[in-house]
mmCIF file of C-alpha atoms in Angstrom:
data_model
loop_
_atom_site.group_PDB
_atom_site.id
_atom_site.type_symbol
_atom_site.label_atom_id
_atom_site.label_comp_id
_atom_site.label_asym_id
_atom_site.label_seq_id
_atom_site.Cartn_x
_atom_site.Cartn_y
_atom_site.Cartn_z
ATOM 1 C CA ARG O 1 17.744 5.185 -5.229
ATOM 2 C CA LYS O 2 19.513 2.312 -2.577
ATOM 3 C CA GLU O 3 18.242 2.248 0.797
ATOM 4 C CA VAL O 4 22.178 2.279 2.355
ATOM 5 C CA GLU O 5 24.704 4.457 0.374
ATOM 6 C CA GLN O 6 27.835 4.972 1.616
ATOM 7 C CA ASP O 7 31.005 6.836 0.436
ATOM 8 C CA PRO O 8 32.547 4.310 -2.577
ATOM 9 C CA GLY O 9 35.822 4.376 -1.353
ATOM 10 C CA PRO O 10 38.041 2.750 -1.093
ATOM 11 C CA PHE O 11 40.001 5.463 1.304
ATOM 12 C CA ASN O 12 43.815 4.659 1.708
ATOM 13 C CA VAL O 13 45.177 6.841 4.991
ATOM 14 C CA PRO O 14 48.863 6.857 6.770
ATOM 15 C CA GLU O 15 48.830 5.638 10.587
ATOM 16 C CA GLY O 16 47.941 8.703 12.735
ATOM 17 C CA ALA O 17 45.412 10.261 10.298
ATOM 18 C CA THR O 18 41.900 10.878 10.843
ATOM 19 C CA VAL O 19 39.091 9.554 8.480
ATOM 20 C CA ALA O 20 34.959 10.158 8.227
ATOM 21 C CA PHE O 21 32.734 8.242 6.826
ATOM 22 C CA ASN O 22 29.386 8.872 5.596
ATOM 23 C CA CYS O 23 25.949 7.300 5.126
ATOM 24 C CA THR O 24 22.873 7.850 3.921
ATOM 25 C CA TYR O 25 19.311 5.907 4.205
ATOM 26 C CA SER O 26 15.933 6.228 2.215
ATOM 27 C CA ASN O 27 13.654 5.018 4.852
ATOM 28 C CA SER O 28 12.894 7.757 6.787
ATOM 29 C CA ALA O 29 10.903 5.639 9.319
ATOM 30 C CA SER O 30 14.394 3.155 9.660
ATOM 31 C CA GLN O 31 14.494 3.666 14.011
ATOM 32 C CA SER O 32 18.163 1.849 14.698
ATOM 33 C CA PHE O 33 21.540 2.338 12.805
ATOM 34 C CA PHE O 34 24.767 0.417 13.894
ATOM 35 C CA TRP O 35 28.916 0.237 12.488
ATOM 36 C CA TYR O 36 29.642 -2.857 11.767
ATOM 37 C CA ARG O 37 33.004 -4.016 10.640
ATOM 38 C CA GLN O 38 34.136 -6.462 7.968
ATOM 39 C CA ASP O 39 37.798 -7.850 7.735
ATOM 40 C CA CYS O 40 38.474 -9.665 4.685
ATOM 41 C CA ARG O 41 37.197 -12.937 3.604
ATOM 42 C CA LYS O 42 35.465 -12.781 7.834
ATOM 43 C CA GLU O 43 31.698 -12.323 9.218
ATOM 44 C CA PRO O 44 31.036 -9.092 10.255
ATOM 45 C CA LYS O 45 30.462 -7.580 13.330
ATOM 46 C CA LEU O 46 29.415 -5.064 15.284
ATOM 47 C CA LEU O 47 31.505 -1.909 15.935
ATOM 48 C CA MET O 48 29.243 0.430 17.243
ATOM 49 C CA SER O 49 25.830 1.366 17.308
ATOM 50 C CA VAL O 50 24.509 4.709 16.511
ATOM 51 C CA TYR O 51 22.460 6.914 19.025
ATOM 52 C CA SER O 52 20.642 10.394 18.621
ATOM 53 C CA SER O 53 22.920 12.666 20.275
ATOM 54 C CA GLY O 54 26.306 11.259 19.080
ATOM 55 C CA ASN O 55 27.883 8.386 20.534
ATOM 56 C CA GLU O 56 32.011 7.725 21.048
ATOM 57 C CA ASP O 57 33.982 4.450 22.061
ATOM 58 C CA GLY O 58 37.519 5.387 22.751
ATOM 59 C CA ARG O 59 39.176 6.306 18.858
ATOM 60 C CA PHE O 60 35.273 5.680 17.125
ATOM 61 C CA THR O 61 32.446 8.341 16.820
ATOM 62 C CA ALA O 62 29.242 7.956 15.714
ATOM 63 C CA GLN O 63 26.549 10.498 14.656
ATOM 64 C CA LEU O 64 23.257 10.642 13.640
ATOM 65 C CA ASN O 65 21.537 13.495 11.515
ATOM 66 C CA ARG O 66 18.035 11.994 11.501
ATOM 67 C CA ALA O 67 16.241 15.122 9.896
ATOM 68 C CA SER O 68 19.088 15.055 6.508
ATOM 69 C CA GLN O 69 19.149 10.621 6.609
ATOM 70 C CA TYR O 70 22.793 10.558 7.786
ATOM 71 C CA ILE O 71 24.964 8.799 9.785
ATOM 72 C CA SER O 72 29.301 9.271 9.595
ATOM 73 C CA LEU O 73 31.599 7.253 11.113
ATOM 74 C CA LEU O 74 34.861 9.196 11.680
ATOM 75 C CA ILE O 75 38.184 7.214 12.694
ATOM 76 C CA ARG O 76 40.607 8.904 14.690
ATOM 77 C CA ASP O 77 44.204 8.649 15.619
ATOM 78 C CA SER O 78 43.485 5.416 12.984
ATOM 79 C CA LYS O 79 46.067 2.319 13.950
ATOM 80 C CA LEU O 80 46.665 -0.604 11.045
ATOM 81 C CA SER O 81 44.800 -3.032 12.893
ATOM 82 C CA ASP O 82 41.831 -0.520 11.522
ATOM 83 C CA SER O 83 42.356 -1.574 7.869
ATOM 84 C CA ALA O 84 39.085 -3.147 7.275
ATOM 85 C CA THR O 85 35.555 -2.337 5.507
ATOM 86 C CA TYR O 86 33.291 -0.398 7.751
ATOM 87 C CA LEU O 87 29.288 -1.441 6.332
ATOM 88 C CA CYS O 88 26.793 1.547 7.373
ATOM 89 C CA VAL O 89 23.438 -1.062 8.283
ATOM 90 C CA VAL O 90 19.699 0.185 9.342
ATOM 91 C CA LEU O 91 17.155 -1.413 10.897
ATOM 92 C CA ALA O 92 13.696 -0.928 9.408
ATOM 93 C CA SER O 93 11.007 -0.445 11.534
ATOM 94 C CA GLY O 94 9.232 -4.160 12.352
ATOM 95 C CA SER O 95 9.528 -6.657 14.693
ATOM 96 C CA ALA O 96 12.551 -8.697 12.849
ATOM 97 C CA ARG O 97 14.508 -7.038 13.818
ATOM 98 C CA GLN O 98 15.414 -6.934 9.638
ATOM 99 C CA LEU O 99 18.517 -4.754 8.657
ATOM 100 C CA THR O 100 19.511 -3.405 5.065
ATOM 101 C CA PHE O 101 23.587 -3.508 5.018
ATOM 102 C CA GLY O 102 25.287 -0.311 2.260
ATOM 103 C CA SER O 103 28.166 -2.102 0.831
ATOM 104 C CA GLY O 104 30.594 -1.572 2.958
ATOM 105 C CA THR O 105 33.486 1.272 1.983
ATOM 106 C CA GLN O 106 37.102 -0.180 2.310
ATOM 107 C CA LEU O 107 39.637 1.525 4.894
ATOM 108 C CA THR O 108 43.300 0.626 4.508
ATOM 109 C CA VAL O 109 45.388 1.776 7.269
ATOM 110 C CA LEU O 110 49.309 2.560 6.363
ATOM 111 C CA PRO O 111 52.136 1.937 7.691
ATOM 112 C CA ASN P 1 29.203 -21.632 23.491
ATOM 113 C CA ALA P 2 29.669 -21.865 19.953
ATOM 114 C CA GLY P 3 27.664 -19.298 18.704
ATOM 115 C CA VAL P 4 26.598 -19.461 15.497
ATOM 116 C CA THR P 5 28.043 -21.962 13.398
ATOM 117 C CA GLN P 6 27.486 -23.035 10.215
ATOM 118 C CA THR P 7 28.860 -25.750 7.857
ATOM 119 C CA PRO P 8 29.943 -26.450 5.239
ATOM 120 C CA LYS P 9 32.653 -23.467 4.693
ATOM 121 C CA PHE P 10 33.103 -24.044 1.254
ATOM 122 C CA ARG P 11 31.550 -25.971 -1.280
ATOM 123 C CA ILE P 12 31.172 -26.099 -5.505
ATOM 124 C CA LEU P 13 28.178 -27.426 -7.105
ATOM 125 C CA LYS P 14 27.346 -28.136 -10.516
ATOM 126 C CA ILE P 15 24.858 -26.320 -12.202
ATOM 127 C CA GLY P 16 21.642 -28.453 -11.636
ATOM 128 C CA GLN P 17 23.082 -29.763 -8.271
ATOM 129 C CA SER P 18 20.619 -29.340 -4.688
ATOM 130 C CA MET P 19 22.661 -28.579 -1.743
ATOM 131 C CA THR P 20 21.662 -27.470 2.292
ATOM 132 C CA LEU P 21 23.894 -25.028 3.598
ATOM 133 C CA GLN P 22 23.589 -25.303 7.580
ATOM 134 C CA CYS P 23 23.440 -23.546 10.368
ATOM 135 C CA THR P 24 23.238 -23.794 13.774
ATOM 136 C CA GLN P 25 23.269 -20.882 17.029
ATOM 137 C CA ASP P 26 23.157 -22.548 20.977
ATOM 138 C CA MET P 27 22.086 -18.946 22.235
ATOM 139 C CA ASN P 28 18.518 -19.540 22.365
ATOM 140 C CA HIS P 29 17.837 -16.598 20.030
ATOM 141 C CA ASN P 30 14.868 -16.137 18.675
ATOM 142 C CA TYR P 31 15.801 -14.327 15.253
ATOM 143 C CA MET P 32 18.007 -16.421 12.402
ATOM 144 C CA TYR P 33 18.821 -15.092 9.168
ATOM 145 C CA TRP P 34 20.340 -16.049 5.944
ATOM 146 C CA TYR P 35 22.071 -13.488 3.628
ATOM 147 C CA ARG P 36 24.077 -13.576 1.141
ATOM 148 C CA GLN P 37 26.694 -11.645 -0.293
ATOM 149 C CA ASP P 38 28.270 -10.679 -3.808
ATOM 150 C CA PRO P 39 31.586 -9.536 -4.640
ATOM 151 C CA GLY P 40 32.146 -5.992 -3.046
ATOM 152 C CA MET P 41 28.423 -5.917 -2.449
ATOM 153 C CA GLY P 42 26.539 -5.533 0.694
ATOM 154 C CA LEU P 43 25.041 -8.137 2.719
ATOM 155 C CA LYS P 44 21.327 -8.744 1.131
ATOM 156 C CA LEU P 45 18.962 -10.426 3.420
ATOM 157 C CA ILE P 46 17.680 -14.294 1.157
ATOM 158 C CA TYR P 47 15.289 -15.014 4.403
ATOM 159 C CA TYR P 48 14.131 -14.849 8.213
ATOM 160 C CA SER P 49 12.993 -16.265 11.021
ATOM 161 C CA VAL P 50 11.411 -14.936 13.819
ATOM 162 C CA GLY P 51 11.071 -18.365 15.900
ATOM 163 C CA ALA P 52 10.742 -22.418 15.395
ATOM 164 C CA GLY P 53 8.253 -22.738 12.476
ATOM 165 C CA ILE P 54 8.063 -19.487 11.385
ATOM 166 C CA THR P 55 9.353 -18.480 8.528
ATOM 167 C CA ASP P 56 9.935 -15.083 5.751
ATOM 168 C CA LYS P 57 10.793 -13.960 2.604
ATOM 169 C CA GLY P 58 14.018 -11.310 2.587
ATOM 170 C CA GLU P 59 15.254 -9.451 -0.130
ATOM 171 C CA VAL P 60 16.588 -11.663 -2.683
ATOM 172 C CA PRO P 61 14.920 -15.301 -2.033
ATOM 173 C CA ASN P 62 14.499 -16.871 -5.170
ATOM 174 C CA GLY P 63 16.247 -20.400 -5.898
ATOM 175 C CA TYR P 64 16.131 -20.799 -2.194
ATOM 176 C CA ASN P 65 14.318 -21.773 0.649
ATOM 177 C CA VAL P 66 14.233 -22.405 4.563
ATOM 178 C CA SER P 67 12.732 -24.354 7.645
ATOM 179 C CA ARG P 68 13.113 -23.828 11.222
ATOM 180 C CA SER P 69 11.664 -27.050 12.654
ATOM 181 C CA THR P 70 13.807 -26.393 16.219
ATOM 182 C CA THR P 71 14.392 -22.370 17.986
ATOM 183 C CA GLU P 72 18.556 -23.207 16.974
ATOM 184 C CA ASP P 73 18.803 -25.137 13.267
ATOM 185 C CA PHE P 74 18.032 -22.420 10.951
ATOM 186 C CA PRO P 75 19.251 -24.886 7.244
ATOM 187 C CA LEU P 76 19.012 -23.056 3.648
ATOM 188 C CA ARG P 77 18.551 -24.622 0.442
ATOM 189 C CA LEU P 78 19.408 -24.342 -2.878
ATOM 190 C CA GLU P 79 17.291 -27.131 -5.163
ATOM 191 C CA LEU P 80 18.814 -26.356 -8.527
ATOM 192 C CA ALA P 81 21.565 -24.489 -8.279
ATOM 193 C CA ALA P 82 23.068 -21.729 -10.244
ATOM 194 C CA PRO P 83 25.830 -20.266 -11.160
ATOM 195 C CA SER P 84 24.248 -16.684 -9.652
ATOM 196 C CA GLN P 85 23.912 -18.521 -6.796
ATOM 197 C CA THR P 86 27.774 -17.786 -6.305
ATOM 198 C CA SER P 87 27.898 -15.878 -3.180
ATOM 199 C CA VAL P 88 29.449 -16.225 0.410
ATOM 200 C CA TYR P 89 26.085 -17.226 2.673
ATOM 201 C CA PHE P 90 25.875 -15.602 6.029
ATOM 202 C CA CYS P 91 24.135 -16.937 9.058
ATOM 203 C CA ALA P 92 22.893 -15.072 11.156
ATOM 204 C CA SER P 93 21.047 -14.864 15.141
ATOM 205 C CA GLY P 94 19.923 -11.782 17.066
ATOM 206 C CA PRO P 95 17.790 -11.865 20.137
ATOM 207 C CA ARG P 96 14.076 -11.467 21.046
ATOM 208 C CA GLY P 97 12.944 -7.087 22.099
ATOM 209 C CA HIS P 98 16.221 -5.834 21.637
ATOM 210 C CA LEU P 99 17.163 -3.292 19.224
ATOM 211 C CA ASN P 100 20.231 -2.014 20.057
ATOM 212 C CA SER P 101 21.831 -5.990 20.209
ATOM 213 C CA PRO P 102 24.720 -7.193 18.085
ATOM 214 C CA LEU P 103 23.636 -10.002 15.233
ATOM 215 C CA HIS P 104 25.777 -13.499 15.507
ATOM 216 C CA PHE P 105 27.294 -14.096 12.654
ATOM 217 C CA GLY P 106 28.089 -17.320 11.339
ATOM 218 C CA ASN P 107 31.495 -17.774 10.333
ATOM 219 C CA GLY P 108 30.284 -17.864 6.439
ATOM 220 C CA THR P 109 30.026 -20.925 3.766
ATOM 221 C CA ARG P 110 31.716 -19.998 0.263
ATOM 222 C CA LEU P 111 29.741 -20.855 -2.451
ATOM 223 C CA THR P 112 30.854 -21.196 -6.095
ATOM 224 C CA VAL P 113 28.658 -22.432 -8.923
ATOM 225 C CA THR P 114 29.703 -23.591 -12.281
#
């Protein structure tokens, strides 16, 4: 089983749609969780951290369920500029901040 | 601040050749990492360093070596290039202590081994 698994996608949605991405992780000792965004042939960039109580940043909402080892990202009112690959990222316990990346889910927002 | 700078951006190697991928950061970050990303896949950790003089293997270290003689620089060495090392390589850095701080990535090096 992969350490971090994501919906394979791709997701093709019209502008204005709401889209949700799911992610599961296998290491119950994982302590921090993130969503990164990666544009085509570019480096990953942090989209948002994911907190236990859930958190929102504008049109983006992230949720964490530690009992189920499940993370989600909801994008509301999607824009053309949201087209990218979304990477679920988990920080293993330990002192070196070793991040484990999911394979990513590709999103294309269509006009 | 330039952030994380990687060179070269692109490189084509023949099987058996060697090369060094350079990475430098000017943010005084303790932690530095090398990842590789194969097409359609997530990033896999090759090596990492928690400070000058300290390096450790990640998930996929075979065929690579690193050194960390200064806080700023973290070069990745390929000694005998193989086609399986064709990939995009990302260097990243992060500060110590703040678990939710983002990692800062370089722009990547696209390596083809033929």
